[in-house]
Amino acid sequence: QVQLVESGGGSVQAGGSLRLSCAASGYPGFSLSRYCVGWFRQAAGKEREGVALQGTGGGATYYSNSVEGRFTISQDNAKNTLYLQMNSLNSEDTAMYYCAAGIGANCYSRTAYGFWGQGTQVTVSS
């Protein structure tokens, strides 16, 4: 079993930045680097979408068109922590953000992700 706890959400004005963190823990010897990892978001009335995904071992990244060039996913293997740096935020980035991990074959598909955090709210005001 894997536990994921997000933090770092909040309210920010348009153009500002936030950094989300996701602390991961699990069984003895657990290492987040063995998993597909990603950040998803869900805005009110919309489906959950993957915005930043990364392959195992800090592999290749995928960003949705809406965040490409503004968001950066990274991880600290020593701390088993995943990050999402979000810059140049706008009102369309307002959503609940979820950290996820999984062992699926395709890290760039939502179906790979079986472990989810509880979410952290990001609100961007214009």
mmCIF file of C-alpha atoms in Angstrom, residues 34-126:
data_model
loop_
_atom_site.group_PDB
_atom_site.id
_atom_site.type_symbol
_atom_site.label_atom_id
_atom_site.label_comp_id
_atom_site.label_asym_id
_atom_site.label_seq_id
_atom_site.Cartn_x
_atom_site.Cartn_y
_atom_site.Cartn_z
ATOM 1 C CA ARG A 34 9.802 2.714 -8.808
ATOM 2 C CA TYR A 35 6.388 4.141 -9.669
ATOM 3 C CA CYS A 36 4.780 6.170 -12.369
ATOM 4 C CA VAL A 37 4.029 9.522 -10.736
ATOM 5 C CA GLY A 38 1.848 12.409 -11.698
ATOM 6 C CA TRP A 39 -0.292 15.382 -10.871
ATOM 7 C CA PHE A 40 -3.927 15.534 -11.868
ATOM 8 C CA ARG A 41 -6.470 18.268 -11.356
ATOM 9 C CA GLN A 42 -10.221 18.520 -11.299
ATOM 10 C CA ALA A 43 -12.046 21.797 -11.670
ATOM 11 C CA ALA A 44 -15.668 22.203 -10.631
ATOM 12 C CA GLY A 45 -17.959 20.507 -13.113
ATOM 13 C CA LYS A 46 -15.100 19.039 -15.144
ATOM 14 C CA GLU A 47 -13.419 15.685 -15.438
ATOM 15 C CA ARG A 48 -10.122 14.963 -13.736
ATOM 16 C CA GLU A 49 -7.226 15.546 -16.093
ATOM 17 C CA GLY A 50 -3.552 14.680 -15.963
ATOM 18 C CA VAL A 51 -1.436 17.805 -16.138
ATOM 19 C CA ALA A 52 2.067 16.514 -15.392
ATOM 20 C CA LEU A 53 3.127 12.873 -15.530
ATOM 21 C CA GLN A 54 6.520 11.197 -15.197
ATOM 22 C CA GLY A 55 7.838 7.753 -15.917
ATOM 23 C CA THR A 56 9.566 5.531 -13.392
ATOM 24 C CA GLY A 57 13.026 6.432 -12.171
ATOM 25 C CA GLY A 58 12.551 10.083 -13.039
ATOM 26 C CA GLY A 59 11.848 9.191 -16.620
ATOM 27 C CA ALA A 60 10.333 11.189 -19.431
ATOM 28 C CA THR A 61 7.691 13.741 -18.568
ATOM 29 C CA TYR A 62 4.376 14.637 -20.122
ATOM 30 C CA TYR A 63 2.594 17.946 -19.712
ATOM 31 C CA SER A 64 -0.877 18.831 -20.872
ATOM 32 C CA ASN A 65 -1.093 21.588 -23.442
ATOM 33 C CA SER A 66 -2.700 23.891 -20.912
ATOM 34 C CA VAL A 67 0.304 23.847 -18.557
ATOM 35 C CA GLU A 68 3.245 23.166 -20.883
ATOM 36 C CA GLY A 69 5.996 25.709 -20.234
ATOM 37 C CA ARG A 70 4.489 26.887 -16.937
ATOM 38 C CA PHE A 71 4.427 23.778 -14.715
ATOM 39 C CA THR A 72 7.341 21.509 -13.806
ATOM 40 C CA ILE A 73 7.139 18.090 -12.174
ATOM 41 C CA SER A 74 10.082 16.848 -10.134
ATOM 42 C CA GLN A 75 10.864 14.464 -7.342
ATOM 43 C CA ASP A 76 13.309 14.089 -4.478
ATOM 44 C CA ASN A 77 14.042 10.381 -4.216
ATOM 45 C CA ALA A 78 15.767 10.698 -0.844
ATOM 46 C CA LYS A 79 12.604 12.216 0.609
ATOM 47 C CA ASN A 80 10.117 10.189 -1.459
ATOM 48 C CA THR A 81 8.483 13.488 -2.318
ATOM 49 C CA LEU A 82 6.952 14.652 -5.564
ATOM 50 C CA TYR A 83 6.660 18.321 -6.491
ATOM 51 C CA LEU A 84 4.751 20.459 -8.929
ATOM 52 C CA GLN A 85 6.118 23.931 -9.521
ATOM 53 C CA MET A 86 3.391 26.116 -11.012
ATOM 54 C CA ASN A 87 4.254 29.484 -12.527
ATOM 55 C CA SER A 88 2.262 32.138 -14.369
ATOM 56 C CA LEU A 89 -0.948 30.882 -12.858
ATOM 57 C CA ASN A 90 -4.268 31.969 -14.306
ATOM 58 C CA SER A 91 -7.893 31.503 -13.324
ATOM 59 C CA GLU A 92 -8.213 28.389 -15.484
ATOM 60 C CA ASP A 93 -5.711 26.678 -13.191
ATOM 61 C CA THR A 94 -8.195 26.841 -10.317
ATOM 62 C CA ALA A 95 -8.903 23.257 -9.305
ATOM 63 C CA MET A 96 -8.320 20.523 -6.779
ATOM 64 C CA TYR A 97 -4.897 19.046 -7.441
ATOM 65 C CA TYR A 98 -4.179 15.391 -6.793
ATOM 66 C CA CYS A 99 -0.909 13.528 -6.555
ATOM 67 C CA ALA A 100 -0.953 9.989 -7.923
ATOM 68 C CA ALA A 101 1.326 6.989 -8.220
ATOM 69 C CA GLY A 102 0.978 3.712 -10.005
ATOM 70 C CA ILE A 103 2.618 0.696 -11.569
ATOM 71 C CA GLY A 104 0.806 0.577 -14.887
ATOM 72 C CA ALA A 105 2.597 -0.204 -18.115
ATOM 73 C CA ASN A 106 1.950 3.245 -19.565
ATOM 74 C CA CYS A 107 2.810 6.053 -17.166
ATOM 75 C CA TYR A 108 1.168 8.554 -19.494
ATOM 76 C CA SER A 109 -2.271 7.028 -19.146
ATOM 77 C CA ARG A 110 -4.587 7.621 -16.202
ATOM 78 C CA THR A 111 -5.194 3.877 -16.017
ATOM 79 C CA ALA A 112 -1.648 3.412 -14.672
ATOM 80 C CA TYR A 113 -2.475 5.204 -11.434
ATOM 81 C CA GLY A 114 -3.917 3.277 -8.507
ATOM 82 C CA PHE A 115 -2.801 5.362 -5.552
ATOM 83 C CA TRP A 116 -4.173 8.848 -4.955
ATOM 84 C CA GLY A 117 -3.762 11.594 -2.415
ATOM 85 C CA GLN A 118 -6.653 13.471 -0.855
ATOM 86 C CA GLY A 119 -6.068 16.586 -2.947
ATOM 87 C CA THR A 120 -5.074 20.174 -2.297
ATOM 88 C CA GLN A 121 -7.083 23.157 -3.520
ATOM 89 C CA VAL A 122 -5.531 25.812 -5.748
ATOM 90 C CA THR A 123 -7.519 28.988 -6.333
ATOM 91 C CA VAL A 124 -6.286 31.671 -8.709
ATOM 92 C CA SER A 125 -7.966 35.051 -8.627
ATOM 93 C CA SER A 126 -7.752 37.594 -11.417
#
